[in-house]
Structure formats: structure tokens, C-alpha cells
mmCIF file of C-alpha atoms in Angstrom:
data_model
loop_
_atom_site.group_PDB
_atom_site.id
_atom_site.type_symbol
_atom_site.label_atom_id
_atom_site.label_comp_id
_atom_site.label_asym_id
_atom_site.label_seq_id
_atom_site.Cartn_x
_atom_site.Cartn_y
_atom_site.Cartn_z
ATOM 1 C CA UNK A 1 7.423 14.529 -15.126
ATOM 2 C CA UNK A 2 7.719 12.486 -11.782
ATOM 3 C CA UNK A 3 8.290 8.706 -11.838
ATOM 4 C CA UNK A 4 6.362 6.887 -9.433
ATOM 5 C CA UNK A 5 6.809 3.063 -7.659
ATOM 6 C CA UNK A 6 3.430 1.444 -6.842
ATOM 7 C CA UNK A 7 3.919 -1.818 -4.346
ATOM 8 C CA UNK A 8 1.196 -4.595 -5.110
ATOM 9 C CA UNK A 9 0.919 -7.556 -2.919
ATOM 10 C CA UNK A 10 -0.771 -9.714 -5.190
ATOM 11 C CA UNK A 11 -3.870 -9.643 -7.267
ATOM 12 C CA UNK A 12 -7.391 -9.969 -5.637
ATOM 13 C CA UNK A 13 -8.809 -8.123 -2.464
ATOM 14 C CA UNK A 14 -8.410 -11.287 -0.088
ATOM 15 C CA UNK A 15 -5.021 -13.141 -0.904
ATOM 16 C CA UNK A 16 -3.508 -10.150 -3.115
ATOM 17 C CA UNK A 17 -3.496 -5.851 -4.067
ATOM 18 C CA UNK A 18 -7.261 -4.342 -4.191
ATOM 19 C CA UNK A 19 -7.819 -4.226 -8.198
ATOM 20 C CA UNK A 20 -9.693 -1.271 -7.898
ATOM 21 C CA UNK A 21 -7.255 0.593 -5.963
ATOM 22 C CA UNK A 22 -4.176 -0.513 -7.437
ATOM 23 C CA UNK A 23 -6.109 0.409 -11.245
ATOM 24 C CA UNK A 24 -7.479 3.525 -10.016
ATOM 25 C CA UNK A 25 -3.384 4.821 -8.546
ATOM 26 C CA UNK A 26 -2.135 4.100 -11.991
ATOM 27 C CA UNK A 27 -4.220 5.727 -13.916
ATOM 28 C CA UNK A 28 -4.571 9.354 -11.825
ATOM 29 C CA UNK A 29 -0.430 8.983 -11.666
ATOM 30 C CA UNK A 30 -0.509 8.240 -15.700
ATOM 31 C CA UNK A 31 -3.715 11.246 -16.158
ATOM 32 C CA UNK A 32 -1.575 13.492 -13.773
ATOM 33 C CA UNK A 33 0.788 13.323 -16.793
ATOM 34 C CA UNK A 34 3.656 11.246 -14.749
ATOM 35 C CA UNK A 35 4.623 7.543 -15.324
ATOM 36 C CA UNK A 36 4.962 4.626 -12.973
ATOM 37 C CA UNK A 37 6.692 1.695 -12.304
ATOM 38 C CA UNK A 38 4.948 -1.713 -10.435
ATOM 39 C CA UNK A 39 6.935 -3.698 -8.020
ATOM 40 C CA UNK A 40 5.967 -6.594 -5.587
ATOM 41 C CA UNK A 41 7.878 -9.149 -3.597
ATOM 42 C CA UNK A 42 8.915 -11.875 -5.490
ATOM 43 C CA UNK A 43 7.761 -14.802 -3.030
ATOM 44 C CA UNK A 44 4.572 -17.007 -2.328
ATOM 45 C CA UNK A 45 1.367 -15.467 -0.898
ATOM 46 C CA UNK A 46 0.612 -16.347 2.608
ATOM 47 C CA UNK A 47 -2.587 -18.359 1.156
ATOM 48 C CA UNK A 48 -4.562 -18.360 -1.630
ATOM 49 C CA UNK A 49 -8.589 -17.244 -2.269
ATOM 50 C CA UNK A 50 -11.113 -18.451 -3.795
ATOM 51 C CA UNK A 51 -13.001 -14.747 -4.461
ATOM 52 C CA UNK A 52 -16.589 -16.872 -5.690
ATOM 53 C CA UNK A 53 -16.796 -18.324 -2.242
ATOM 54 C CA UNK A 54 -13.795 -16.766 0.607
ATOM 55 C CA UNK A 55 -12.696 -19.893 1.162
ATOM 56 C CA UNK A 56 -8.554 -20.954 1.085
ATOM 57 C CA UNK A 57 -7.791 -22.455 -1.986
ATOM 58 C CA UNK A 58 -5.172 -25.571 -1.207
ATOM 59 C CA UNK A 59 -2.455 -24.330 -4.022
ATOM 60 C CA UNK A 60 0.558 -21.777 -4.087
ATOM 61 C CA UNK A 61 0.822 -19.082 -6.124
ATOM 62 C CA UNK A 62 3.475 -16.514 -6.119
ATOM 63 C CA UNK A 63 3.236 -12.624 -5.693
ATOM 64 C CA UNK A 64 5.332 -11.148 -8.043
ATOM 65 C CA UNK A 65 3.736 -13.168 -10.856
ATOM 66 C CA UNK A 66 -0.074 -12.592 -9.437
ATOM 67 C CA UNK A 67 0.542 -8.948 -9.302
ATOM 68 C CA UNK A 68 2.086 -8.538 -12.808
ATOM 69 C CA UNK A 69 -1.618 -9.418 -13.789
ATOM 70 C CA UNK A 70 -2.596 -6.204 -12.761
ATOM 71 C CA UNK A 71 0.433 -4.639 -14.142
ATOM 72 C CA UNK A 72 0.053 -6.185 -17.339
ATOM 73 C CA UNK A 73 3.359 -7.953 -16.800
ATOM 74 C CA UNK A 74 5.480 -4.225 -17.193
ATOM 75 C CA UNK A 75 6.765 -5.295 -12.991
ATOM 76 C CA UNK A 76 9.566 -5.567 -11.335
ATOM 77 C CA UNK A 77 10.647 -7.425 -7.861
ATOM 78 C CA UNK A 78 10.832 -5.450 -5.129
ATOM 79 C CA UNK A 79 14.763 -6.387 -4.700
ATOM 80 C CA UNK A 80 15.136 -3.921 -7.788
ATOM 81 C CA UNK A 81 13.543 -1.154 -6.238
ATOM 82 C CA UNK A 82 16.139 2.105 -5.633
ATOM 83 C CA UNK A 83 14.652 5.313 -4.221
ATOM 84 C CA UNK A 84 17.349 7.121 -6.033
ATOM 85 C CA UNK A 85 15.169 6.188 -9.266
ATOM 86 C CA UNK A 86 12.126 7.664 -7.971
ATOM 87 C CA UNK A 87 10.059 10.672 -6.941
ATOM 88 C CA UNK A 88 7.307 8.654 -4.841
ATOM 89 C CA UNK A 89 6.215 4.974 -3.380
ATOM 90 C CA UNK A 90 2.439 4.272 -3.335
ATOM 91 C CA UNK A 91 1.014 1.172 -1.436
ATOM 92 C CA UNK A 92 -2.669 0.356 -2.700
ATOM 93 C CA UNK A 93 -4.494 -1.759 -0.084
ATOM 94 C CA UNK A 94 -5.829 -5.195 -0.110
ATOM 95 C CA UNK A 95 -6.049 -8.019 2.975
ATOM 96 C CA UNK A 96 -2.602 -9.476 0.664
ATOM 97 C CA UNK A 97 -1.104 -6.083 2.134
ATOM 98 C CA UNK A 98 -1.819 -7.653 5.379
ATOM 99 C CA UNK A 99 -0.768 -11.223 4.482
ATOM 100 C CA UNK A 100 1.881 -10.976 1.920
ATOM 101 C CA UNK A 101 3.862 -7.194 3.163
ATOM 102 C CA UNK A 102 3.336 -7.678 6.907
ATOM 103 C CA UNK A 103 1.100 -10.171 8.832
ATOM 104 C CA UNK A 104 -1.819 -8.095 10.464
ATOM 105 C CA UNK A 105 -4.651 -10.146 8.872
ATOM 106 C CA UNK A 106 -3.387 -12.964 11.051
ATOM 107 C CA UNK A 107 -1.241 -11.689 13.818
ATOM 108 C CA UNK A 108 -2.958 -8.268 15.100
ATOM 109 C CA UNK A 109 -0.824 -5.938 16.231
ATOM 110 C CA UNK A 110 2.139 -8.220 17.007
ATOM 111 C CA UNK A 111 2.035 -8.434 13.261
ATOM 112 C CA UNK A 112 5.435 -8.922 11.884
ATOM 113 C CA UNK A 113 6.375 -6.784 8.790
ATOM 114 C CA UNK A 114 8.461 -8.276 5.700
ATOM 115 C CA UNK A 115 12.385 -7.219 6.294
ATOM 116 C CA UNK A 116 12.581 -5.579 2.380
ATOM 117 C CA UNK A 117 9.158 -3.898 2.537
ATOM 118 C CA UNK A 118 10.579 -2.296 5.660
ATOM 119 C CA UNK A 119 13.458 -1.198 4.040
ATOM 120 C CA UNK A 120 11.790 0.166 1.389
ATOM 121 C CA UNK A 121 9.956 2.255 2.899
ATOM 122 C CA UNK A 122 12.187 3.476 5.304
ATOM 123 C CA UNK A 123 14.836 3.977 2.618
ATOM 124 C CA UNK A 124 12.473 6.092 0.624
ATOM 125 C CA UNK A 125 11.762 8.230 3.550
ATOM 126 C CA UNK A 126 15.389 8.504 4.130
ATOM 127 C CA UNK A 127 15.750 9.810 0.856
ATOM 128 C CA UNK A 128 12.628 13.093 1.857
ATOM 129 C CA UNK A 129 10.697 11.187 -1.036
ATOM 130 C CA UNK A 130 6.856 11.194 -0.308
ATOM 131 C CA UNK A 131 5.063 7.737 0.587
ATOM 132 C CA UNK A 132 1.308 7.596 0.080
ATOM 133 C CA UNK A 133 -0.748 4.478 1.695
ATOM 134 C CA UNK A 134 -4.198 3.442 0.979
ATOM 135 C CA UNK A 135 -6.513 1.443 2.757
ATOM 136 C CA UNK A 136 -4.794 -1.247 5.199
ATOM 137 C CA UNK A 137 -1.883 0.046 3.877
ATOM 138 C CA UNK A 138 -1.561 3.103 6.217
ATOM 139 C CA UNK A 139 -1.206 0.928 8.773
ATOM 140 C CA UNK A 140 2.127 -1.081 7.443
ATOM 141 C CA UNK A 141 3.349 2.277 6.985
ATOM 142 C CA UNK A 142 3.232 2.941 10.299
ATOM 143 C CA UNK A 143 4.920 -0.554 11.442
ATOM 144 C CA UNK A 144 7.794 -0.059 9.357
ATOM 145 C CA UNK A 145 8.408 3.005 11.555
ATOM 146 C CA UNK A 146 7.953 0.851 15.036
ATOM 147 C CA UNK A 147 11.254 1.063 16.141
ATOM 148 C CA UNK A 148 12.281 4.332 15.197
ATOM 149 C CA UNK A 149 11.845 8.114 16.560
ATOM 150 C CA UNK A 150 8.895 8.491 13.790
ATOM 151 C CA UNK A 151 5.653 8.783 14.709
ATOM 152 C CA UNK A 152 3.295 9.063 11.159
ATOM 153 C CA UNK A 153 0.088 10.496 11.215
ATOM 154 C CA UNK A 154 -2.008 8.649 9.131
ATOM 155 C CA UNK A 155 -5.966 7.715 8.266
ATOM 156 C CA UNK A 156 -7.805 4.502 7.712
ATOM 157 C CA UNK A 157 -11.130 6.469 8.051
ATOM 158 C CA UNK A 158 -13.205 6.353 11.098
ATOM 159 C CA UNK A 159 -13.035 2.575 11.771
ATOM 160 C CA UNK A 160 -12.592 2.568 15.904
ATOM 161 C CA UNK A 161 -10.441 -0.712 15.828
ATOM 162 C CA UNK A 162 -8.253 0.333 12.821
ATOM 163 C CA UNK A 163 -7.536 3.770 14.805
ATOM 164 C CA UNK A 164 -6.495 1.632 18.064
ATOM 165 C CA UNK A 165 -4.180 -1.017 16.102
ATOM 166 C CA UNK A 166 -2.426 2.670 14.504
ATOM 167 C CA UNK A 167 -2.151 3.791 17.932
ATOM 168 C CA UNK A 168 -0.699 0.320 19.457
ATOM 169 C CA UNK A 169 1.914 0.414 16.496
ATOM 170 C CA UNK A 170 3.429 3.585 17.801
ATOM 171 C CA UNK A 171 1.196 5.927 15.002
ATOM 172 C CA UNK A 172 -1.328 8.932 15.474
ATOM 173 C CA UNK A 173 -4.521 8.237 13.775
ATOM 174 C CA UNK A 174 -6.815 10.960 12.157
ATOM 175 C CA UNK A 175 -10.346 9.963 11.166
ATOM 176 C CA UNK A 176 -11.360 11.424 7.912
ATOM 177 C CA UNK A 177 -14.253 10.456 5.187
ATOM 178 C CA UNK A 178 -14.021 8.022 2.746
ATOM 179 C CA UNK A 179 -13.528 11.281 -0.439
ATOM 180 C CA UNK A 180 -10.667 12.438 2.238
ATOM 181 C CA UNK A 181 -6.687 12.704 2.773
ATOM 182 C CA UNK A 182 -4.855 12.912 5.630
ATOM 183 C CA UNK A 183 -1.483 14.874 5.118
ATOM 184 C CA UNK A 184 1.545 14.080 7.133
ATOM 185 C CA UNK A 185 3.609 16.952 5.864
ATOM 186 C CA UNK A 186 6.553 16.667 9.074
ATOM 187 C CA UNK A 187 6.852 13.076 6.934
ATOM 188 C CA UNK A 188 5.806 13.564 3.870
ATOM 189 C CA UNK A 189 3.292 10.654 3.774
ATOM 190 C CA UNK A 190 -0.123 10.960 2.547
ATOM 191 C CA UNK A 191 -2.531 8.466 3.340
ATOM 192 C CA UNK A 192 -6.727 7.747 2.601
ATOM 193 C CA UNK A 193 -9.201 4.946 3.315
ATOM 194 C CA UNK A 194 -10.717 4.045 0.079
ATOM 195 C CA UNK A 195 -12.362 0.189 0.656
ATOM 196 C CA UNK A 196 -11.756 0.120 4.589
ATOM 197 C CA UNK A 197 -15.019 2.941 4.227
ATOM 198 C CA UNK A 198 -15.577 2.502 0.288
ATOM 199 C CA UNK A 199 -19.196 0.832 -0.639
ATOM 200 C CA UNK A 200 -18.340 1.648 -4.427
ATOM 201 C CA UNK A 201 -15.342 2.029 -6.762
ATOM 202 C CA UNK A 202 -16.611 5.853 -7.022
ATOM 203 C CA UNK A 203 -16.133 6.390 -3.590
ATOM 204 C CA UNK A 204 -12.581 4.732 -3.324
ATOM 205 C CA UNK A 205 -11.406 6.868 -6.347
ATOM 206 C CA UNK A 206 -12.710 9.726 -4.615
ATOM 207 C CA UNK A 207 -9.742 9.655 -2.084
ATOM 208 C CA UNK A 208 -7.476 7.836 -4.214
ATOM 209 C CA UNK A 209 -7.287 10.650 -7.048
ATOM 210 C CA UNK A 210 -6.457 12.931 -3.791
ATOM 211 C CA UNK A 211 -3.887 10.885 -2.846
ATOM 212 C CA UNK A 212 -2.011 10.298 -5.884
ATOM 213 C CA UNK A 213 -1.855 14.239 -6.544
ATOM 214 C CA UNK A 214 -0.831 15.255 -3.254
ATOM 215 C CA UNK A 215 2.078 12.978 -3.485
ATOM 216 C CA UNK A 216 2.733 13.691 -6.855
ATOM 217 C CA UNK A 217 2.545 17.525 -5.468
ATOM 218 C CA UNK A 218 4.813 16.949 -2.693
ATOM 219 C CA UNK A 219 7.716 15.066 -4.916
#
């Protein structure tokens, strides 16, 4: 039985984690047979969302304690994360990947990424443990790995800009379908588009399931 850490940035597709992503991960790791632990940065969102309308809501709200809605408040803070403890990292996707783990939403690629979600990842790939990325999340994969001599090869479907920001961020981008995977083996990350192509939660599990049991496969 693998143990697996899932990252959530939040809860809600525009200020927080994708709740159909970050459902759909936990339940193929926990049908898979393995078990999983939530983390998220214990910190305040970069802005808040009203999902009824898109607008910005004029109130804080933490991300640690908006993501333990999704995990049913079993989550830890990312400061308690140990790659030692674990077989795998999963990042679901979510515009709070892109707000609340790095700052593409607002920056582009001079995004800046958050120092500990950096070292996360780049502690669990230090350790040969696989990392699997979903949706926008591919992408802060890739920036974690800016300044070093790693180049991942990842997908976020066939979206033209999303394959130019990958490439800008030092990256090699693959386009693949929405059901699809794209397999970094030299790195052991594993990476699919889900809602950057997804126009249903069918299609987004499609790739999702994938993912999960490719890095579950390569733990």
C-alpha cells in the first residue's frame, strides 16, 4: 500500500483547489487501494471569489482552513510535509494553484513561485519519488525546476498559450487530449489537463484516474 500527499490551494476553482479534481485524485488513490494524506499552505489566499458572480469578494480567508473543506478537515500544513513519509505528491489544479502556490494568474511568466511549495517539490524529486500535476498545475511544476539542470516534460493539453508559458519557464510541452497522460519517466512526473480542456467532470476524471495510477505505478 503506497501513501500519497495531495497539495490543495484552497477550495473553489477561482480563489482555491478545483473540487472536482482534487475529489476525483482522492478517490482513484483511495479505489487504487492506497491512502492519502492532504496538505496546503497554511497562509491567506491571494483574494477571495465570489463563484455565483466571479467577482473579488472584499474579505480574507485562509488556505489551509479553505482546503480542509475539501479534505473534510483530515489536513495538514504544508510545513509538516516530509518526503521520507511518502511514496508520491499530487497537485490538483485550480486558478488558487496559480494565486495561492505561485503567481501565474497575475504575473505571467515572471510568476513568482511560493519558497516551501518549491521545496517541496524539489525535495520530493530529490528523494526519486514520483510527482503528478494536473491542470495549471503542470506548469508550477515546471517553475519550481527554473533554476536548475531539469527540464520536465509535461502537458496542459493542446492550449497554444499554456504550451508557450511551459516553454518560457524552461519546460518541454507535449500536447495530448483531455482522457490523456503525458509521462516524464527521465523525472518521474506524470502530468494531464483535466479542466484546462475538460467541458465535464467525466472528461477530467478521464485523465485524472490515469494519472493517479501511473504515479501510484511508478512509486
Amino acid at each position: 500500500m503506497k501513501k500519497i500527499a495531495v497539495v490543495l490551494a484552497g477550495c473553489g476553482v477561482q480563489d482555491g483547489s478545483e473540487i472536482h479534481e482534487a475529489t476525483i485524485t482522492l478517490l482513484a488513490i483511495q479505489r487504487a487501494g492506497h491512502t492519502y494524506e492532504c496538505f496546503a499552505p497554511d497562509k491567506l489566499q491571494y483574494e477571495v471569489v465570489d463563484h455565483t458572480t466571479d467577482e473579488t469578494m472584499n474579505e480574507d480567508r485562509n488556505v489551509l482552513t479553505e482546503a480542509a473543506r475539501i479534505a473534510r478537515g483530515d489536513i495538514l500544513p504544508l510545513d509538516d510535509y516530509d518526503p521520507e513519509d511518502y511514496d508520491a505528491l499530487i497537485f490538483p489544479g485550480g486558478n488558487g494553484v496559480a494565486k495561492n502556490l505561485f503567481t501565474f494568474a497575475v504575473d505571467g511568466i515572471d510568476c513568482d513561485i511560493d519558497p516551501l511549495v518549491k521545496q517541496v517539490i524539489l525535495d520530493t524529486y530529490a528523494e526519486g519519488h514520483p510527482i503528478g500535476a494536473i491542470c495549471i498545475s503542470p506548469l508550477l511544476v515546471v517553475k519550481a525546476f527554473e533554476d536548475m539542470d531539469v527540464s520536465p516534460t509535461v502537458t496542459l493539453g493542446n492550449v497554444a498559450d499554456m504550451a508557450a508559458a511551459v516553454e518560457a519557464l524552461g519546460g518541454r510541452h507535449i500536447a495530448k487530449a483531455v482522457d490523456d497522460i503525458c509521462v516524464d519517466e527521465a523525472n518521474k512526473i506524470v502530468t494531464t489537463p483535466a479542466y484546462i480542456m475538460a467541458k465535464n467532470i467525466g472528461e477530467a476524471a478521464a485523465g485524472i484516474e490515469k494519472l493517479v495510477a501511473r504515479v501510484v505505478g511508478m512509486a
